[in-house]
Amino acid sequence: MTHPYLLLSASMLLTFGSCTSKQVATTAAVQQQAPAQEAKALKTGAEQLELYLPQLQGKRVGLIVNQTSTIDDTHLVDTLLSRGVEIKTIFAPEHGFRGEADAGAHIKDAKDSKTGLPIISLYGKNKKPLPEQVKDLDVLLFDIQDVGTRFYTYISTMHYVMEAAAEHGKEVVILDRPNPNGHYVDGPVLDMDQQSFVGMHPIPIVHGLTVGELAKMINGEKWLEGQRQAKLTVIPMANYDHDMPYELPVKPSPNLPNAQAIALYPSICWFEGTDVSVGRGTPTPFQLIGSPYYQKKDFSFTPVSTPGATNPPHKDVVCYGKDLTDVAVADKVDLAYLLEMYNNSSNKDKFFNNFFDRLAGTTKLREQIKAGKTEAEIRASWEPALSNYKKTRKQYLLYPDFS
């Protein structure tokens, strides 16, 4: 498969303040010399404490973090507390602070048993920090591993954090991390009438940006409410480029357990808007697709209740479909799986549900599939929006692009 292994590590500090210009950037470089005989190791933003600790000293800090927010094996919360940073609040995204909750499950506010810090859910009653939740903070620091797709909700949480910060005059610091799907750009660009928490920006399904680069784009394109701009600082990675293979050291959510699932995710997540299971409730989620209505019977699986998928689609029902655990994954949004499952369904009238258009970011894809359009015809309809996005994307890159 594409990009199946880990290369790990910095040297740049970027600040993007609130101004009237479209893209605002002040850049200072911190060079770190490694011995000539050693390969330069990738460093995440979080690992470069010397670049952002000074910005946190003497300030009241709110962290937007989860189980992926680590430096080696130590959680960022513990690292910052040990360095004397005044952490006031932890904000938790979808799946919670520990990353164990089911997809879509509302998360309640809580208290961290280890540190005693309050944990405020941004996937419960509200998805945007409330004024009273940020009024006693100076800095909001975001450090969450993303997987590079529009419908993965951590970037929506980042958007709302930036928006709250812009509205209330708070600083935002983004600690950048690699994008495991950052080596290509593909898919339909979101029609803004389909905007939702699984698609907030006019970007394609695979946007080809790190969270730091996307934060720059959100700020520069003035996508925050009221065209505000956050006082934004991005702590970039060192020695990273968009062609770099990267396998995540910590699974980003319960049902993306490995590199194969993450690579397949852009091409099969929209099955969550259909009657097709993506393998939730099996040992290999997002590596299987199947439905009771798929008419080819050569492969089957039965979803059951599991941690992170307590009530999966088609629970305890035999599903027929495809085993993708060992397939080679192309560097594109692959429509072949979607067309195959629809064209061989005995239940076409109920194949799609209301969530599909939100995931696709357009009503056109569903209409095209029902009309019998080919993959080539569908892909052609993504232009010119996709090419226009690619041009805009270039303005916000912090790292060498993929070849």
XYZ file of C-alpha atoms in Angstrom:
403
model
C 0.000 0.000 0.000
C 0.980 3.618 -0.244
C 3.035 5.216 2.538
C 2.948 2.409 5.147
C 5.772 3.292 7.516
C 6.899 5.883 10.019
C 9.586 8.486 9.592
C 9.942 10.688 12.541
C 11.100 15.431 13.362
C 11.952 21.241 13.067
C 13.022 24.609 12.697
C 10.544 27.394 12.029
C 8.054 29.506 13.903
C 5.175 31.060 12.006
C 2.732 33.648 13.286
C -0.436 34.750 11.512
C -2.109 37.705 13.212
C -5.401 39.446 12.653
C -5.004 41.945 9.788
C -6.857 43.134 6.754
C -4.637 41.385 4.221
C -5.709 38.043 2.802
C -2.787 36.092 4.135
C -0.782 37.464 7.026
C 2.491 35.889 7.979
C 5.565 36.788 9.940
C 8.277 34.176 9.872
C 11.220 33.588 12.151
C 13.509 30.635 11.666
C 15.296 28.647 14.345
C 17.984 26.518 12.749
C 19.111 23.303 14.412
C 22.320 21.809 13.078
C 22.587 18.017 13.041
C 25.792 16.109 12.416
C 26.339 15.768 8.677
C 26.459 11.987 8.841
C 23.024 11.697 10.489
C 19.735 11.772 8.598
C 17.548 14.616 9.771
C 14.729 13.191 11.852
C 11.211 14.552 11.598
C 10.113 16.560 14.626
C 6.486 17.407 15.272
C 5.499 20.837 16.465
C 4.868 19.495 19.966
C 8.402 18.125 20.212
C 9.919 21.587 19.738
C 9.199 22.965 23.173
C 11.808 25.684 22.778
C 9.702 27.280 20.033
C 6.442 27.642 21.946
C 7.109 27.455 25.698
C 8.110 31.149 25.770
C 4.707 32.035 24.286
C 2.945 30.136 27.092
C 4.933 31.380 30.070
C 2.914 33.556 32.427
C -0.296 32.905 30.487
C -3.448 30.949 31.234
C -3.691 28.136 28.730
C -6.511 25.980 27.405
C -5.468 22.810 25.578
C -7.397 21.167 22.742
C -5.956 17.664 22.910
C -6.721 13.952 22.873
C -4.849 10.651 23.055
C -2.671 11.593 20.055
C -1.211 14.652 21.809
C 2.052 13.094 22.918
C 5.773 13.751 22.920
C 7.264 10.279 22.678
C 5.204 8.383 25.279
C 4.336 11.382 27.464
C 1.084 13.294 27.082
C 1.422 16.979 26.266
C -0.614 17.875 29.366
C 1.953 16.184 31.615
C 4.890 17.691 29.731
C 3.570 21.239 29.962
C 2.613 20.929 33.622
C 6.130 19.687 34.383
C 7.494 22.833 32.672
C 5.380 25.154 34.798
C 2.731 26.041 32.217
C -0.534 27.189 33.812
C -3.100 24.903 32.197
C -6.619 25.929 33.171
C -8.783 23.745 30.940
C -8.673 20.734 28.631
C -11.037 20.825 25.648
C -11.847 17.414 24.144
C -12.916 16.724 20.517
C -15.028 13.874 19.094
C -14.143 10.531 20.736
C -13.132 12.352 23.935
C -9.893 13.183 25.735
C -8.860 9.520 25.798
C -10.107 8.779 22.265
C -12.328 5.889 23.301
C -15.885 7.053 22.535
C -17.938 5.864 19.570
C -18.118 7.995 16.441
C -20.900 10.539 16.837
C -21.380 9.802 20.549
C -21.925 12.955 22.589
C -19.163 13.498 25.132
C -19.920 14.905 28.582
C -17.788 17.351 30.527
C -15.590 15.650 33.105
C -12.466 15.984 35.252
C -9.116 14.395 34.463
C -8.428 11.869 37.194
C -4.656 12.300 36.939
C -4.337 16.088 37.006
C -7.714 17.200 38.336
C -8.103 19.555 35.378
C -11.608 20.186 34.028
C -12.329 18.556 30.663
C -14.808 20.476 28.530
C -16.360 18.534 25.679
C -16.448 20.117 22.242
C -18.556 17.222 21.010
C -21.505 17.447 23.375
C -23.836 20.330 24.140
C -21.652 22.670 22.120
C -18.963 22.211 19.486
C -17.560 25.710 19.871
C -15.998 26.980 23.109
C -18.482 29.225 24.900
C -17.559 32.762 25.989
C -17.546 31.750 29.654
C -15.236 28.821 28.836
C -12.528 31.031 27.316
C -12.892 34.299 29.244
C -10.200 33.352 31.791
C -7.766 32.044 29.159
C -5.026 33.840 27.261
C -3.986 31.100 24.829
C -5.773 28.191 23.156
C -3.279 25.517 22.109
C -4.329 22.831 19.607
C -2.357 19.585 19.262
C -4.386 16.787 17.662
C -3.375 14.299 14.983
C -5.527 14.550 11.853
C -5.812 12.181 8.866
C -6.196 14.724 6.079
C -9.835 14.363 5.065
C -12.586 16.973 5.053
C -15.070 14.839 6.972
C -12.734 13.945 9.861
C -14.086 16.259 12.540
C -10.913 17.324 14.337
C -10.388 20.086 11.765
C -13.947 21.302 12.386
C -13.107 21.515 16.086
C -9.984 23.476 15.177
C -12.119 25.873 13.124
C -14.451 26.555 16.039
C -11.523 27.023 18.425
C -10.030 29.591 16.054
C -13.410 31.276 15.730
C -13.904 31.523 19.496
C -10.382 32.889 19.864
C -10.952 35.510 17.175
C -14.231 36.603 18.741
C -12.769 36.990 22.232
C -9.253 38.230 21.511
C -7.393 35.062 22.486
C -4.209 33.698 20.947
C -4.244 30.370 19.090
C -1.202 28.113 18.853
C -1.290 25.101 16.501
C 1.339 22.417 17.063
C 1.659 20.850 13.627
C 1.724 17.117 12.907
C 2.130 15.062 9.702
C -0.768 14.320 7.395
C -0.741 10.583 6.541
C -2.865 11.384 3.471
C -0.928 14.545 2.644
C 0.710 13.211 -0.522
C -2.215 13.913 -2.889
C -5.304 16.097 -3.335
C -8.578 14.697 -4.679
C -12.353 14.568 -4.451
C -15.277 16.928 -4.959
C -14.921 20.380 -3.422
C -17.600 21.077 -0.817
C -20.646 23.012 -1.985
C -21.273 25.402 0.899
C -24.986 24.589 0.952
C -23.854 21.182 2.281
C -21.762 22.719 5.064
C -21.881 20.784 8.338
C -19.571 19.572 11.099
C -18.317 16.873 8.681
C -17.497 19.517 6.085
C -17.047 23.156 7.021
C -14.803 24.489 4.265
C -14.830 24.651 0.435
C -12.065 22.066 0.159
C -11.947 18.597 -1.452
C -12.286 15.358 0.491
C -8.499 14.906 0.508
C -7.169 18.419 1.036
C -3.428 17.708 1.160
C -2.703 20.020 4.109
C -1.415 19.559 7.625
C -3.545 21.055 10.401
C -1.117 23.966 10.581
C -1.389 24.650 6.863
C -5.175 24.346 6.987
C -5.320 26.755 9.931
C -3.358 29.215 7.783
C -5.874 28.728 4.969
C -8.881 29.190 7.265
C -7.366 32.429 8.545
C -6.077 33.669 5.204
C -9.278 32.960 3.279
C -11.323 34.522 6.116
C -13.563 31.498 6.577
C -14.262 32.253 10.235
C -17.635 33.774 11.152
C -17.776 37.434 10.205
C -14.565 37.041 8.161
C -12.590 37.424 11.359
C -8.968 36.320 11.619
C -7.481 34.671 14.675
C -4.176 35.707 16.195
C -2.579 32.493 14.986
C 0.816 30.939 15.592
C 1.745 27.687 13.863
C 4.666 25.686 15.235
C 5.732 23.758 12.118
C 7.470 20.420 11.968
C 11.127 20.139 11.097
C 12.369 17.991 8.222
C 8.910 17.163 6.873
C 7.594 17.163 3.316
C 4.356 16.059 1.702
C 5.964 13.048 0.040
C 7.137 11.696 3.386
C 5.700 8.298 4.352
C 4.182 8.434 7.824
C 2.359 5.887 9.940
C 0.730 7.244 13.074
C 2.237 6.115 16.391
C -1.179 6.400 18.127
C -4.475 5.550 16.430
C -6.367 8.807 15.898
C -9.802 7.345 16.672
C -11.191 3.949 17.720
C -12.082 2.782 14.216
C -8.932 3.861 12.388
C -6.572 1.310 13.924
C -3.792 1.151 11.336
C -2.233 2.623 8.202
C -4.431 0.598 5.842
C -7.633 1.928 7.400
C -6.319 5.499 7.278
C -5.320 5.140 3.614
C -8.723 3.675 2.677
C -10.697 6.161 4.753
C -11.051 8.878 2.064
C -12.546 6.373 -0.389
C -14.942 4.522 1.902
C -16.044 6.942 4.620
C -18.987 8.087 2.536
C -20.446 4.590 2.885
C -21.478 5.882 6.323
C -24.164 7.726 4.358
C -25.433 4.495 2.782
C -26.691 1.066 3.849
C -23.142 -0.321 3.520
C -21.120 -1.214 6.611
C -17.477 -0.115 6.674
C -16.552 -2.842 9.127
C -17.356 -1.084 12.388
C -17.876 -3.852 14.913
C -15.183 -6.076 13.381
C -11.426 -6.372 14.048
C -10.720 -4.463 10.805
C -12.920 -1.335 10.630
C -12.587 0.775 7.495
C -10.974 -2.192 5.775
C -14.204 -4.043 4.947
C -17.307 -2.967 3.062
C -20.507 -4.950 2.961
C -24.273 -4.959 3.089
C -27.040 -7.536 3.473
C -28.230 -6.304 0.061
C -24.997 -6.781 -1.893
C -25.737 -9.530 -4.401
C -22.283 -11.115 -4.670
C -21.829 -13.637 -1.851
C -18.142 -14.612 -2.067
C -17.123 -12.653 1.084
C -19.089 -11.940 4.247
C -18.709 -10.576 7.767
C -21.021 -9.909 10.704
C -20.674 -6.680 12.725
C -21.027 -7.077 16.495
C -20.844 -4.726 19.459
C -17.231 -3.803 20.250
C -15.461 -1.057 22.228
C -15.685 2.058 20.077
C -18.563 0.566 18.048
C -21.233 -0.458 20.533
C -24.084 -0.351 18.020
C -22.549 -0.643 14.543
C -24.655 -0.593 11.363
C -26.118 -4.045 10.595
C -25.195 -5.279 14.069
C -25.467 -9.104 14.211
C -26.517 -9.227 10.539
C -24.476 -10.971 7.842
C -23.036 -8.480 5.344
C -21.694 -9.412 1.915
C -19.027 -7.353 0.233
C -15.289 -6.816 -0.074
C -12.236 -7.488 2.088
C -9.832 -4.570 1.592
C -7.326 -5.442 4.307
C -4.579 -6.273 1.805
C -5.470 -4.212 -1.268
C -3.021 -1.685 -2.684
C -4.445 1.788 -2.069
C -4.142 4.290 -4.902
C -3.320 7.947 -4.314
C -6.822 9.085 -5.191
C -10.386 9.090 -3.940
C -11.394 5.752 -5.434
C -14.995 5.740 -6.675
C -14.827 2.119 -7.806
C -15.929 0.778 -4.403
C -18.956 3.060 -4.248
C -20.062 2.279 -7.798
C -19.564 -1.458 -7.259
C -21.664 -1.587 -4.102
C -24.475 0.519 -5.568
C -24.615 -1.242 -8.926
C -24.816 -4.641 -7.233
C -27.317 -3.715 -4.523
C -30.746 -5.325 -4.412
C -31.998 -2.337 -2.423
C -31.029 0.654 -4.572
C -34.023 2.758 -3.494
C -32.743 2.763 0.083
C -29.008 2.645 -0.623
C -28.397 6.309 0.273
C -29.459 8.045 3.473
C -29.646 11.746 4.313
C -26.060 11.825 5.601
C -24.496 10.933 2.244
C -24.697 14.402 0.697
C -23.074 15.928 3.792
C -20.147 13.511 3.547
C -19.805 13.942 -0.213
C -20.160 17.707 0.168
C -22.528 17.828 -2.785
C -25.861 16.450 -3.994
C -24.357 15.798 -7.414
C -22.476 12.602 -6.558
C -25.587 10.771 -5.381
C -27.497 11.986 -8.431
C -24.675 10.942 -10.777
C -24.465 7.443 -9.319
C -28.226 6.971 -9.607
C -28.043 8.188 -13.216
C -25.430 5.558 -14.077
C -22.542 7.947 -14.691
C -19.074 6.421 -15.015
C -16.166 7.180 -12.701
C -14.526 9.230 -15.463
C -17.675 11.303 -15.960
C -18.023 11.895 -12.232
C -14.383 12.879 -11.813
C -14.635 15.321 -14.714
C -17.460 17.107 -12.887
C -15.107 17.939 -9.998
C -13.412 20.482 -12.242
C -12.672 23.349 -12.339
C -13.249 23.615 -8.579
C -10.604 21.002 -7.756
C -7.895 22.667 -9.855
C -8.795 26.070 -8.425
C -8.457 24.681 -4.909
C -5.037 23.240 -5.739
C -3.850 26.702 -6.765
C -5.138 28.258 -3.549
C -3.583 25.469 -1.484
C -0.115 26.332 -2.789
C -0.280 29.704 -1.025
C -0.482 28.087 2.405
C 2.100 25.308 2.242
C 4.726 25.250 4.994
C 6.632 22.266 3.586
C 7.923 21.005 0.215
C 5.002 19.651 -1.785
C 4.520 16.134 -3.111
C 5.947 15.419 -6.546
